[in-house]
PDB file of C-alpha atoms in Angstrom:
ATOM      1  CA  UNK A   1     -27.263   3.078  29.562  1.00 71.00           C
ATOM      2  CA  UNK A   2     -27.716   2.573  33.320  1.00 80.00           C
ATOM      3  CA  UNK A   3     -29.375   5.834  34.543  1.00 79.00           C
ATOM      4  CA  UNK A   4     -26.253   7.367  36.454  1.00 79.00           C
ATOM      5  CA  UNK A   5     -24.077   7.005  33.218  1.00 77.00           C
ATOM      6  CA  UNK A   6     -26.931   9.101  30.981  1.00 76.00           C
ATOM      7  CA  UNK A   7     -26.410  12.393  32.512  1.00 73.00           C
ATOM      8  CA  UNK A   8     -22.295  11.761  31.689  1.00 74.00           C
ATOM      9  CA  UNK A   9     -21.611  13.765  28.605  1.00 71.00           C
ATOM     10  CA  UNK A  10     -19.274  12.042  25.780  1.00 70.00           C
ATOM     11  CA  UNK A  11     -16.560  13.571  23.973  1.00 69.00           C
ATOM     12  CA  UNK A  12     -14.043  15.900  24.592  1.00 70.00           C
ATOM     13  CA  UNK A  13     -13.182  17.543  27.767  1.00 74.00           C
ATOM     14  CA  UNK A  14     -12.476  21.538  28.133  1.00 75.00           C
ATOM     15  CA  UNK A  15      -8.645  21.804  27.589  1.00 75.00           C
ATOM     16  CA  UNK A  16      -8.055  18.262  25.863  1.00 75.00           C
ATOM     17  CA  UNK A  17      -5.444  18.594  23.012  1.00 74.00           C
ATOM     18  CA  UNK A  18      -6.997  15.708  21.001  1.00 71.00           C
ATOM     19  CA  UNK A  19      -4.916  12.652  18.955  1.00 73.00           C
ATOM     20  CA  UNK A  20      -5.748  13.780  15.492  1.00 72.00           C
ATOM     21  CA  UNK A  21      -3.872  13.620  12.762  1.00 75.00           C
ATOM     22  CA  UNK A  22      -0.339  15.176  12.546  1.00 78.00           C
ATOM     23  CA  UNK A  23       1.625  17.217   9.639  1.00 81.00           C
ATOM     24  CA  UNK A  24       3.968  15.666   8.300  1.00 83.00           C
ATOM     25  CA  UNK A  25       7.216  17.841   8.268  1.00 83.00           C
ATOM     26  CA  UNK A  26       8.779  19.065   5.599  1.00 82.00           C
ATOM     27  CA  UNK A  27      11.019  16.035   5.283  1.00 86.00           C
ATOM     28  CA  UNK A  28       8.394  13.807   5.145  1.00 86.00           C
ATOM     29  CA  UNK A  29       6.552  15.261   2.270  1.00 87.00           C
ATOM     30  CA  UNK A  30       6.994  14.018  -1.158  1.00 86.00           C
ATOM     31  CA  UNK A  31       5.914  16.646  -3.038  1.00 86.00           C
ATOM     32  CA  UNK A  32       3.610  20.348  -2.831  1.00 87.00           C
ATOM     33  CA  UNK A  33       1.130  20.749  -5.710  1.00 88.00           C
ATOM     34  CA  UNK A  34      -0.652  23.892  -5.928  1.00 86.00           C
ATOM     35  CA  UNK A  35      -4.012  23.701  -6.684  1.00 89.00           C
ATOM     36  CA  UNK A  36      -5.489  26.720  -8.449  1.00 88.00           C
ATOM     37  CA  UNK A  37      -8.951  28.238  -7.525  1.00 89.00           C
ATOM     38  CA  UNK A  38     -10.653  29.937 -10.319  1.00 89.00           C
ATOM     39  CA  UNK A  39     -10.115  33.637 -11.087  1.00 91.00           C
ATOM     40  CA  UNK A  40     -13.899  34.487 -11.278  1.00 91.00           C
ATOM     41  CA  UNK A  41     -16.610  33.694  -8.769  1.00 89.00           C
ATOM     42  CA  UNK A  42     -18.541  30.597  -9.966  1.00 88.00           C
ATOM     43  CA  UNK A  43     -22.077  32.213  -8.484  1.00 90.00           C
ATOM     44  CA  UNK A  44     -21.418  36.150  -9.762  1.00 91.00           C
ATOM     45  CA  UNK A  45     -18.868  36.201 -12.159  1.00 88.00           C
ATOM     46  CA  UNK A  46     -16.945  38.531 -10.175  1.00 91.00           C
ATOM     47  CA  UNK A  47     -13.290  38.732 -10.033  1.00 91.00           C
ATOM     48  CA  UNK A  48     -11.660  37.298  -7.368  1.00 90.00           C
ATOM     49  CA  UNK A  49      -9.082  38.405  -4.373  1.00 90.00           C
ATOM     50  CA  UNK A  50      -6.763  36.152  -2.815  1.00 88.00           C
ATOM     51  CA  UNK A  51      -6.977  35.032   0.573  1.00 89.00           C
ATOM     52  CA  UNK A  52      -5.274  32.733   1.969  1.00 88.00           C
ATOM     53  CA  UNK A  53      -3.673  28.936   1.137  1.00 88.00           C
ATOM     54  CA  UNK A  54      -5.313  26.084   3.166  1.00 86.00           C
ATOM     55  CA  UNK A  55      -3.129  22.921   3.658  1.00 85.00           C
ATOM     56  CA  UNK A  56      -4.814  18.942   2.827  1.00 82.00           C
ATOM     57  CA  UNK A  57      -1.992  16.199   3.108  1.00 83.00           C
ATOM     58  CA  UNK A  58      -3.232  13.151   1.232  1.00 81.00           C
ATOM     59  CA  UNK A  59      -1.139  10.275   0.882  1.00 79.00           C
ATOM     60  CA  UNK A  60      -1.163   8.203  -2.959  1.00 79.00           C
ATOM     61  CA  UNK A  61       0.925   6.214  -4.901  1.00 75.00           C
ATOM     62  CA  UNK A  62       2.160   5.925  -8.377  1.00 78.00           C
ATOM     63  CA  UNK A  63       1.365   2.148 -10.094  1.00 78.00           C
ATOM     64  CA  UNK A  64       4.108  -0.029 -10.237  1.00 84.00           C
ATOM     65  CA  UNK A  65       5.917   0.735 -13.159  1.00 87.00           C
ATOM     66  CA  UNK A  66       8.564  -1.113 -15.006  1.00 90.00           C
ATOM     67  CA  UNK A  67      11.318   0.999 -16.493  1.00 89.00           C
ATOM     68  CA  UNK A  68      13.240  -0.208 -19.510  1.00 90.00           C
ATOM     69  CA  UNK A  69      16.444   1.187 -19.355  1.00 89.00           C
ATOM     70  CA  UNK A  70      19.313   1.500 -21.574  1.00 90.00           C
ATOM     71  CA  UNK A  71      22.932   1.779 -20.109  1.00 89.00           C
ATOM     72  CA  UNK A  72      25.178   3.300 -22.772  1.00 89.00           C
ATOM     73  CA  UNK A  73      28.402   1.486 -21.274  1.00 89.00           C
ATOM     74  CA  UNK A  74      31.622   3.231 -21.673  1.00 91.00           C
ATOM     75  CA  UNK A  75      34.969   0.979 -22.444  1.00 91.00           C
ATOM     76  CA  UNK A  76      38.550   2.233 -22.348  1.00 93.00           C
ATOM     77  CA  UNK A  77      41.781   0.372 -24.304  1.00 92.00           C
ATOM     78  CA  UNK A  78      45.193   0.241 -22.140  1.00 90.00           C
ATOM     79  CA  UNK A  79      47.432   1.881 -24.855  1.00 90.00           C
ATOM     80  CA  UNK A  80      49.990  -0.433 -23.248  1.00 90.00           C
ATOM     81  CA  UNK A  81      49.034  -3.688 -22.926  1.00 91.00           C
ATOM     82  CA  UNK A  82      45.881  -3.820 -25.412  1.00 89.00           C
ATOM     83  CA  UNK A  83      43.493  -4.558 -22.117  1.00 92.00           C
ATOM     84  CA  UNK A  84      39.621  -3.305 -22.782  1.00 91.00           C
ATOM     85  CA  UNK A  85      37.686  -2.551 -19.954  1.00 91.00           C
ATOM     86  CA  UNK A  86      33.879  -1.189 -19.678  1.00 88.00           C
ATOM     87  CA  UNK A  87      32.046   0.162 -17.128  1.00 88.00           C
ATOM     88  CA  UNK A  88      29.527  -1.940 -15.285  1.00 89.00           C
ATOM     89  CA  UNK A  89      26.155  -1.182 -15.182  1.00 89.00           C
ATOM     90  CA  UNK A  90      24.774   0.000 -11.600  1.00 87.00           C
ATOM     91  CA  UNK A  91      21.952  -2.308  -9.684  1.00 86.00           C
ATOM     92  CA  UNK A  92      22.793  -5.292 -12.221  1.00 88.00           C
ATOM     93  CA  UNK A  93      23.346  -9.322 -12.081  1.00 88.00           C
ATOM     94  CA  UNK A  94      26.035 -10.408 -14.687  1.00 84.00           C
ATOM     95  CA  UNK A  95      24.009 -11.609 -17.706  1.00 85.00           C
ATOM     96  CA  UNK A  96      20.646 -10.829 -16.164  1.00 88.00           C
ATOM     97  CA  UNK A  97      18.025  -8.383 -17.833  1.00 89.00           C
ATOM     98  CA  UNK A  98      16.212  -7.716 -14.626  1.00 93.00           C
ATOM     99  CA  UNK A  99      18.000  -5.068 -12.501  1.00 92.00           C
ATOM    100  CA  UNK A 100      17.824  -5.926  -8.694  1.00 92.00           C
ATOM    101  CA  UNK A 101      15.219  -3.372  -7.432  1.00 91.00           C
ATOM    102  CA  UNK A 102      13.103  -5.690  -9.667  1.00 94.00           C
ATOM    103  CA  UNK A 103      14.262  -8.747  -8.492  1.00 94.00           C
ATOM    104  CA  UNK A 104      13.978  -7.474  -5.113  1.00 93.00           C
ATOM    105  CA  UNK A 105      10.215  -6.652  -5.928  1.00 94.00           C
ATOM    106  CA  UNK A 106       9.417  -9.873  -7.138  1.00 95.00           C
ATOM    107  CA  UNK A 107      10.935 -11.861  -4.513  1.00 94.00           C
ATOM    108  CA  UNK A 108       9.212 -10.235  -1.844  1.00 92.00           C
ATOM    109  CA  UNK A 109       5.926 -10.077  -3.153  1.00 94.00           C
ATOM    110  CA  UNK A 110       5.802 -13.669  -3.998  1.00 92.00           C
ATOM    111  CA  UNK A 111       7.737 -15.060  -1.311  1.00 87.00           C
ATOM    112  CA  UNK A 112       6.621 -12.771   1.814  1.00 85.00           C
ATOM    113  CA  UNK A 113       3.008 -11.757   0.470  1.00 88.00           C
ATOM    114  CA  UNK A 114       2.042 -14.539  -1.259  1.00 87.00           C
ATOM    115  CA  UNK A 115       1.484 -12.760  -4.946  1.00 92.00           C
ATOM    116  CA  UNK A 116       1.155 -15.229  -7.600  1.00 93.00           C
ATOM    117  CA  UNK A 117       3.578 -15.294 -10.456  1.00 94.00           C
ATOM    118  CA  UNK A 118       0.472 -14.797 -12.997  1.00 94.00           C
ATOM    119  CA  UNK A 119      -0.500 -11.733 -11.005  1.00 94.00           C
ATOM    120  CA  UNK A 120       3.203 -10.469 -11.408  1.00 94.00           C
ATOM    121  CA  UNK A 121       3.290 -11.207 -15.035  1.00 94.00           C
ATOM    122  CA  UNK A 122       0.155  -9.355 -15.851  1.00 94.00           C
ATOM    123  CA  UNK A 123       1.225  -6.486 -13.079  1.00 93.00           C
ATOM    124  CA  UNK A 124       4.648  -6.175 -14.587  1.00 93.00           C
ATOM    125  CA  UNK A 125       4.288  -6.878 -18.215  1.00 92.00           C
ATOM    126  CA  UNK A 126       6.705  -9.472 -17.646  1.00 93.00           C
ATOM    127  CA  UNK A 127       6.230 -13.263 -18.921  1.00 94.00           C
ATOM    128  CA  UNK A 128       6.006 -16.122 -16.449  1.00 94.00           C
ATOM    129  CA  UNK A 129       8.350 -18.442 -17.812  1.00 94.00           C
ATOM    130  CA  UNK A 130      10.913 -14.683 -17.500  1.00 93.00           C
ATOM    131  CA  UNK A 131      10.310 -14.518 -13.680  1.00 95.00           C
ATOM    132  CA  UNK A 132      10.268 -17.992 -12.921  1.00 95.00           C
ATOM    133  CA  UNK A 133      14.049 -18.200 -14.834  1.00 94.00           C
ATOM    134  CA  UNK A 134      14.786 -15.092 -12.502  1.00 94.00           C
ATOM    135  CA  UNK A 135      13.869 -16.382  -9.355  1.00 95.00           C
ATOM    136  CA  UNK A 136      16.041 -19.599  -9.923  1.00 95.00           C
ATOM    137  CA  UNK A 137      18.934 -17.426 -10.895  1.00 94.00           C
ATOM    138  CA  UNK A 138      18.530 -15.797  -7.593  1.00 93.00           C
ATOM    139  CA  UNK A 139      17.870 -19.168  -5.696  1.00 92.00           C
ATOM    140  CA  UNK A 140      21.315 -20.244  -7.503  1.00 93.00           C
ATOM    141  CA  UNK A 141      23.241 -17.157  -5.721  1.00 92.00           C
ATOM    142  CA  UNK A 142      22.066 -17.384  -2.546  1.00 89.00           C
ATOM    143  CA  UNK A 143      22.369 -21.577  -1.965  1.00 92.00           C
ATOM    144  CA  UNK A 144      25.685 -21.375  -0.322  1.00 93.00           C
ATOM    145  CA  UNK A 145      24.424 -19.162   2.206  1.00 91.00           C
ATOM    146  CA  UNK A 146      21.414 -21.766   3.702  1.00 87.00           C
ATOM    147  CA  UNK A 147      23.629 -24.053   5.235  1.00 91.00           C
ATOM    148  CA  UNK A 148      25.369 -20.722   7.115  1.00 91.00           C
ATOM    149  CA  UNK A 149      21.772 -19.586   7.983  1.00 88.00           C
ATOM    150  CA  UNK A 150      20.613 -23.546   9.135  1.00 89.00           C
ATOM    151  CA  UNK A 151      23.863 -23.359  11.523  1.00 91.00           C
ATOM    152  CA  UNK A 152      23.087 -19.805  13.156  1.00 89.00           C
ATOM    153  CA  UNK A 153      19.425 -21.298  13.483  1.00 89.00           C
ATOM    154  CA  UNK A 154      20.681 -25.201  15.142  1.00 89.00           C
ATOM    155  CA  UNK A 155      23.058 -22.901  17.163  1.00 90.00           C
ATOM    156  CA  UNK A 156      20.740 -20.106  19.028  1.00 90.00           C
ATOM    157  CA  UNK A 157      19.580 -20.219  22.376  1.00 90.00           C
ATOM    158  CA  UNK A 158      15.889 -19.256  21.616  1.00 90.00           C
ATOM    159  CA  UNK A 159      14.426 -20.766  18.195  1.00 88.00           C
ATOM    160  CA  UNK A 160      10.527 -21.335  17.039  1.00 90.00           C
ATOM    161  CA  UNK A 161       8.872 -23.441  14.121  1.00 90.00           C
ATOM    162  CA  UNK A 162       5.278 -22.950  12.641  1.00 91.00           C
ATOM    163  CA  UNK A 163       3.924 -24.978   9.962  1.00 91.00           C
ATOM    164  CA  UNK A 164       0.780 -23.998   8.472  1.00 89.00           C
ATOM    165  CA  UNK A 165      -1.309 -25.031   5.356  1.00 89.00           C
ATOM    166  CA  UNK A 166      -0.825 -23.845   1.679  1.00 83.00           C
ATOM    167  CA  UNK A 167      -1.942 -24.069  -1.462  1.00 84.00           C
ATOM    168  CA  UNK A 168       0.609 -24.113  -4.691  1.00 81.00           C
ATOM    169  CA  UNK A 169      -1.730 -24.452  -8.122  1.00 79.00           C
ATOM    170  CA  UNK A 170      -4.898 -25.709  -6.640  1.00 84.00           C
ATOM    171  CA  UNK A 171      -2.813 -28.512  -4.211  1.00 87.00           C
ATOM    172  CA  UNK A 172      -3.271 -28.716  -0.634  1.00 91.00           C
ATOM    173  CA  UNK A 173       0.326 -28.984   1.083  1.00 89.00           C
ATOM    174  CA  UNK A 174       2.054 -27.105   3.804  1.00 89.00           C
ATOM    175  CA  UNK A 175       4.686 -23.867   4.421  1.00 86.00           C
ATOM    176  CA  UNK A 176       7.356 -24.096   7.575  1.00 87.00           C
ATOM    177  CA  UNK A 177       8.775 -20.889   9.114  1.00 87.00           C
ATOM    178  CA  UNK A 178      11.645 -21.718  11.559  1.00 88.00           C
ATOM    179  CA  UNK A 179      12.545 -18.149  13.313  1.00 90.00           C
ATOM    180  CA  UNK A 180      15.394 -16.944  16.102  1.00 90.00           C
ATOM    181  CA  UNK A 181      15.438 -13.392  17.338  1.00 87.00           C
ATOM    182  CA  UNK A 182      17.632 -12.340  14.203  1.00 87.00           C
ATOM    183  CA  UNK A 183      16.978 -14.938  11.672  1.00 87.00           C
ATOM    184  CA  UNK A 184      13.933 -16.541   9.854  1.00 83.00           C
ATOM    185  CA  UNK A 185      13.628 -19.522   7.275  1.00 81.00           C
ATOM    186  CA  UNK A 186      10.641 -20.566   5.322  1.00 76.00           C
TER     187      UNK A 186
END
């Protein structure tokens, strides 16, 4: 240091409130464990007293989990005109095992974050060829809507295009983002 910056002190100044960490209010929190302390003194043995409860926030996560689910599906006869109806199952694609908070998952971590399918199938217990049929289903649904999208795109006043360089299964090739304001296509 230059020799009129060495006798300046570092740190904190008298009266400065500091940037630390915040709580989290009560809304935030997930969950409140309570973590015991033992009941005798682990240097005398001696019983002891309660005296106060000290606060730690940590933040964690539980492993993504797949949940096999069974919907018990209720169906109702007309006593009229013979109709039977059942109820549909919530969060579901007609004729689709995966519900869509899966889908969902899988879709974004492939196509946003770049997770391979093999990572998904050993992270998910779910076989390649399973997603793969999954992901086209999805591609099938949403076709009708590129064409609306490619319009809004041709039709704003500020638009942008990036290409960069990416590899599919060892091959060199390339990945195009074309982005408005409200709208982006890779």
């Amino acid at each position: 240091s230059l020799p009129e910056r060495q006798a300046k002190t570092g740190g904190w100044k008298n009266g400065h409130q500091g940037h630390g960490r915040r709580k989290p209010s009560t809304k935030e929190v997930d969950r409140v464990d309570v973590v015991p302390c033992p009941d005798k003194c682990p240097d005398c043995g001696c019983t002891m007293e309660h005296k106060d409860i000290r606060e730690r926030v940590a933040l964690d996560m539980n492993p993504v989990k797949v949940e096999t689910i069974i919907y018990q599906m209720e169906r109702k006869r007309c006593p009229k005109c013979e109709q039977v109806t059942q109820g549909k199952p919530p969060g579901l694609l007609p004729k689709c095992q995966f519900g869509n908070g899966l889908l969902s998952y899988v879709a974004v971590q492939h196509y946003l974050y770049g997770t391979t399918m093999g990572q998904m199938e050993r992270q998910l217990g779910i076989g390649y060829g399973s997603l793969i049929k999954a992901m086209h289903m999805l591609s099938r649904i949403w076709e009708p809507v590129l064409p609306l999208m490619m319009k809004q795109y041709q039709g704003a006043q500020v638009s942008h295009a990036e290409e960069t360089s990416w590899r599919t299964d060892g091959q060199n090739g390339y990945a195009w983002q074309f982005c408005t304001n409200d709208l982006k296509l890779l």
